[in-house]
Amino acid sequence: MTAETRDALAYVCAHEERIRADLIDEGAGPEALDLLLAAAREDRCVETALEALHDALLASGDVLGVFGRGIRAVPTPLGVNRTPAGEIVYRCPGELCARTSWPEPGALPRCSVSGGPLRRDRL
């Protein structure tokens, strides 16, 4: 899986509820999102489903889709480390996407794809 695909899937995982609401509000329906989530849950190739979701978002008025917002969409200047070493983060439990979530009070963050808790890790 390419870095671009992992970043796009991370965006979808982190914003699944908003993406679903936007698709429904614009009359597109959530089918493209549901197909992507099913492909990821069943460990099938997600690239085609990501493209379909990207196209559906573009058609509904989202000018960036899923590929224009990836983690690498805003470059980090050379010599700048945005996260301190050794910080605790939560990551995708299946290592399908590049999502990183910071600890917050309350319940552990959950994966939008599998429904399982994100795994604890250190940077």
PDB file of C-alpha atoms in Angstrom:
ATOM      1  CA  MET A   1       0.000   0.000   0.000  1.00  0.00           C
ATOM      2  CA  THR A   2       1.398   3.407  -0.955  1.00  0.00           C
ATOM      3  CA  ALA A   3       1.935   6.265   1.483  1.00  0.00           C
ATOM      4  CA  GLU A   4      -0.728   8.264  -0.382  1.00  0.00           C
ATOM      5  CA  THR A   5      -3.250   5.437   0.090  1.00  0.00           C
ATOM      6  CA  ARG A   6      -2.406   5.098   3.792  1.00  0.00           C
ATOM      7  CA  ASP A   7      -2.764   8.867   4.271  1.00  0.00           C
ATOM      8  CA  ALA A   8      -6.118   8.935   2.447  1.00  0.00           C
ATOM      9  CA  LEU A   9      -7.396   6.021   4.505  1.00  0.00           C
ATOM     10  CA  ALA A  10      -6.211   7.772   7.667  1.00  0.00           C
ATOM     11  CA  TYR A  11      -8.203  10.854   6.668  1.00  0.00           C
ATOM     12  CA  VAL A  12     -11.314   8.750   6.048  1.00  0.00           C
ATOM     13  CA  CYS A  13     -10.897   6.931   9.365  1.00  0.00           C
ATOM     14  CA  ALA A  14     -10.559  10.172  11.321  1.00  0.00           C
ATOM     15  CA  HIS A  15     -13.451  11.931   9.530  1.00  0.00           C
ATOM     16  CA  GLU A  16     -15.840   9.091   8.672  1.00  0.00           C
ATOM     17  CA  GLU A  17     -18.886  10.662  10.341  1.00  0.00           C
ATOM     18  CA  ARG A  18     -18.405  14.032   8.642  1.00  0.00           C
ATOM     19  CA  ILE A  19     -17.753  12.418   5.245  1.00  0.00           C
ATOM     20  CA  ARG A  20     -20.924  10.344   5.613  1.00  0.00           C
ATOM     21  CA  ALA A  21     -22.973  13.408   6.588  1.00  0.00           C
ATOM     22  CA  ASP A  22     -21.561  15.466   3.697  1.00  0.00           C
ATOM     23  CA  LEU A  23     -22.329  12.749   1.157  1.00  0.00           C
ATOM     24  CA  ILE A  24     -25.875  12.376   2.452  1.00  0.00           C
ATOM     25  CA  ASP A  25     -26.442  16.154   2.625  1.00  0.00           C
ATOM     26  CA  GLU A  26     -25.313  16.558  -0.986  1.00  0.00           C
ATOM     27  CA  GLY A  27     -27.565  13.737  -2.185  1.00  0.00           C
ATOM     28  CA  ALA A  28     -24.717  11.424  -3.162  1.00  0.00           C
ATOM     29  CA  GLY A  29     -25.467   8.788  -0.516  1.00  0.00           C
ATOM     30  CA  PRO A  30     -22.895   6.946   1.591  1.00  0.00           C
ATOM     31  CA  GLU A  31     -22.429   3.934  -0.721  1.00  0.00           C
ATOM     32  CA  ALA A  32     -18.860   4.808  -1.796  1.00  0.00           C
ATOM     33  CA  LEU A  33     -17.853   5.239   1.852  1.00  0.00           C
ATOM     34  CA  ASP A  34     -19.528   1.983   2.868  1.00  0.00           C
ATOM     35  CA  LEU A  35     -17.768   0.096   0.055  1.00  0.00           C
ATOM     36  CA  LEU A  36     -14.393   1.447   1.170  1.00  0.00           C
ATOM     37  CA  LEU A  37     -14.975   0.547   4.812  1.00  0.00           C
ATOM     38  CA  ALA A  38     -16.118  -2.955   3.821  1.00  0.00           C
ATOM     39  CA  ALA A  39     -13.016  -3.457   1.653  1.00  0.00           C
ATOM     40  CA  ALA A  40     -10.733  -2.371   4.509  1.00  0.00           C
ATOM     41  CA  ARG A  41     -12.537  -4.554   7.071  1.00  0.00           C
ATOM     42  CA  GLU A  42     -12.322  -7.578   4.791  1.00  0.00           C
ATOM     43  CA  ASP A  43      -8.627  -6.934   4.041  1.00  0.00           C
ATOM     44  CA  ARG A  44      -9.319  -6.420   0.331  1.00  0.00           C
ATOM     45  CA  CYS A  45      -7.612  -3.928  -1.946  1.00  0.00           C
ATOM     46  CA  VAL A  46      -8.842  -0.448  -0.997  1.00  0.00           C
ATOM     47  CA  GLU A  47      -7.347   1.607  -3.833  1.00  0.00           C
ATOM     48  CA  THR A  48     -10.343   1.314  -6.189  1.00  0.00           C
ATOM     49  CA  ALA A  49     -12.791   2.048  -3.370  1.00  0.00           C
ATOM     50  CA  LEU A  50     -10.718   5.072  -2.291  1.00  0.00           C
ATOM     51  CA  GLU A  51     -10.798   6.406  -5.862  1.00  0.00           C
ATOM     52  CA  ALA A  52     -14.593   5.960  -5.955  1.00  0.00           C
ATOM     53  CA  LEU A  53     -15.000   7.796  -2.643  1.00  0.00           C
ATOM     54  CA  HIS A  54     -12.651  10.546  -3.814  1.00  0.00           C
ATOM     55  CA  ASP A  55     -14.718  10.972  -6.995  1.00  0.00           C
ATOM     56  CA  ALA A  56     -17.984  10.992  -5.006  1.00  0.00           C
ATOM     57  CA  LEU A  57     -16.641  13.694  -2.693  1.00  0.00           C
ATOM     58  CA  LEU A  58     -15.435  15.801  -5.617  1.00  0.00           C
ATOM     59  CA  ALA A  59     -18.830  15.434  -7.323  1.00  0.00           C
ATOM     60  CA  SER A  60     -20.572  16.536  -4.118  1.00  0.00           C
ATOM     61  CA  GLY A  61     -18.540  19.758  -3.947  1.00  0.00           C
ATOM     62  CA  ASP A  62     -15.587  18.759  -1.740  1.00  0.00           C
ATOM     63  CA  VAL A  63     -12.685  20.255  -3.699  1.00  0.00           C
ATOM     64  CA  LEU A  64      -9.995  18.177  -1.946  1.00  0.00           C
ATOM     65  CA  GLY A  65     -11.611  14.737  -1.745  1.00  0.00           C
ATOM     66  CA  VAL A  66      -9.608  12.188   0.211  1.00  0.00           C
ATOM     67  CA  PHE A  67      -6.263  12.603  -1.538  1.00  0.00           C
ATOM     68  CA  GLY A  68      -5.918  16.360  -1.069  1.00  0.00           C
ATOM     69  CA  ARG A  69      -5.939  16.183   2.723  1.00  0.00           C
ATOM     70  CA  GLY A  70      -3.472  13.455   3.590  1.00  0.00           C
ATOM     71  CA  ILE A  71      -1.044  13.698   6.453  1.00  0.00           C
ATOM     72  CA  ARG A  72       1.622  14.679   3.940  1.00  0.00           C
ATOM     73  CA  ALA A  73      -0.579  17.412   2.394  1.00  0.00           C
ATOM     74  CA  VAL A  74       1.139  20.042   4.554  1.00  0.00           C
ATOM     75  CA  PRO A  75       4.890  19.518   4.347  1.00  0.00           C
ATOM     76  CA  THR A  76       7.042  19.733   7.430  1.00  0.00           C
ATOM     77  CA  PRO A  77       9.917  22.190   6.950  1.00  0.00           C
ATOM     78  CA  LEU A  78      13.362  20.626   7.030  1.00  0.00           C
ATOM     79  CA  GLY A  79      14.788  20.458  10.517  1.00  0.00           C
ATOM     80  CA  VAL A  80      11.388  20.828  12.206  1.00  0.00           C
ATOM     81  CA  ASN A  81      10.072  17.937  14.259  1.00  0.00           C
ATOM     82  CA  ARG A  82       6.394  18.501  15.007  1.00  0.00           C
ATOM     83  CA  THR A  83       6.214  15.825  17.688  1.00  0.00           C
ATOM     84  CA  PRO A  84       8.512  15.274  20.633  1.00  0.00           C
ATOM     85  CA  ALA A  85      10.295  11.914  20.618  1.00  0.00           C
ATOM     86  CA  GLY A  86       8.859   9.263  22.872  1.00  0.00           C
ATOM     87  CA  GLU A  87       5.354  10.749  23.004  1.00  0.00           C
ATOM     88  CA  ILE A  88       2.493   8.275  23.402  1.00  0.00           C
ATOM     89  CA  VAL A  89       0.101   8.117  20.450  1.00  0.00           C
ATOM     90  CA  TYR A  90      -2.629   5.797  19.224  1.00  0.00           C
ATOM     91  CA  ARG A  91      -2.390   4.235  15.771  1.00  0.00           C
ATOM     92  CA  CYS A  92      -4.425   2.120  13.391  1.00  0.00           C
ATOM     93  CA  PRO A  93      -4.843  -1.341  14.962  1.00  0.00           C
ATOM     94  CA  GLY A  94      -4.501  -3.116  11.619  1.00  0.00           C
ATOM     95  CA  GLU A  95      -1.718  -0.843  10.336  1.00  0.00           C
ATOM     96  CA  LEU A  96      -3.866  -0.130   7.275  1.00  0.00           C
ATOM     97  CA  CYS A  97      -3.619   3.641   7.488  1.00  0.00           C
ATOM     98  CA  ALA A  98      -1.266   6.319   8.727  1.00  0.00           C
ATOM     99  CA  ARG A  99      -3.664   7.773  11.301  1.00  0.00           C
ATOM    100  CA  THR A 100      -2.144   8.973  14.555  1.00  0.00           C
ATOM    101  CA  SER A 101      -4.333  10.114  17.431  1.00  0.00           C
ATOM    102  CA  TRP A 102      -3.112  11.899  20.544  1.00  0.00           C
ATOM    103  CA  PRO A 103      -4.252  10.677  23.961  1.00  0.00           C
ATOM    104  CA  GLU A 104      -7.255  12.506  25.380  1.00  0.00           C
ATOM    105  CA  PRO A 105      -9.230  12.014  28.584  1.00  0.00           C
ATOM    106  CA  GLY A 106     -11.977   9.427  28.321  1.00  0.00           C
ATOM    107  CA  ALA A 107     -12.339   6.244  26.352  1.00  0.00           C
ATOM    108  CA  LEU A 108      -9.659   4.992  23.975  1.00  0.00           C
ATOM    109  CA  PRO A 109     -10.130   6.221  20.411  1.00  0.00           C
ATOM    110  CA  ARG A 110     -11.634   3.602  18.096  1.00  0.00           C
ATOM    111  CA  CYS A 111     -10.905   2.707  14.498  1.00  0.00           C
ATOM    112  CA  SER A 112     -13.683   3.753  12.117  1.00  0.00           C
ATOM    113  CA  VAL A 113     -12.859   0.794   9.873  1.00  0.00           C
ATOM    114  CA  SER A 114     -12.658  -2.148  12.266  1.00  0.00           C
ATOM    115  CA  GLY A 115     -14.391  -0.644  15.276  1.00  0.00           C
ATOM    116  CA  GLY A 116     -11.543  -1.837  17.483  1.00  0.00           C
ATOM    117  CA  PRO A 117      -9.513   0.382  19.791  1.00  0.00           C
ATOM    118  CA  LEU A 118      -6.489   2.123  18.315  1.00  0.00           C
ATOM    119  CA  ARG A 119      -3.209   0.594  19.451  1.00  0.00           C
ATOM    120  CA  ARG A 120      -0.932   2.459  21.835  1.00  0.00           C
ATOM    121  CA  ASP A 121       2.494   3.310  20.448  1.00  0.00           C
ATOM    122  CA  ARG A 122       5.399   5.696  20.965  1.00  0.00           C
ATOM    123  CA  LEU A 123       6.786   8.113  18.420  1.00  0.00           C
TER     124      LEU A 123
END
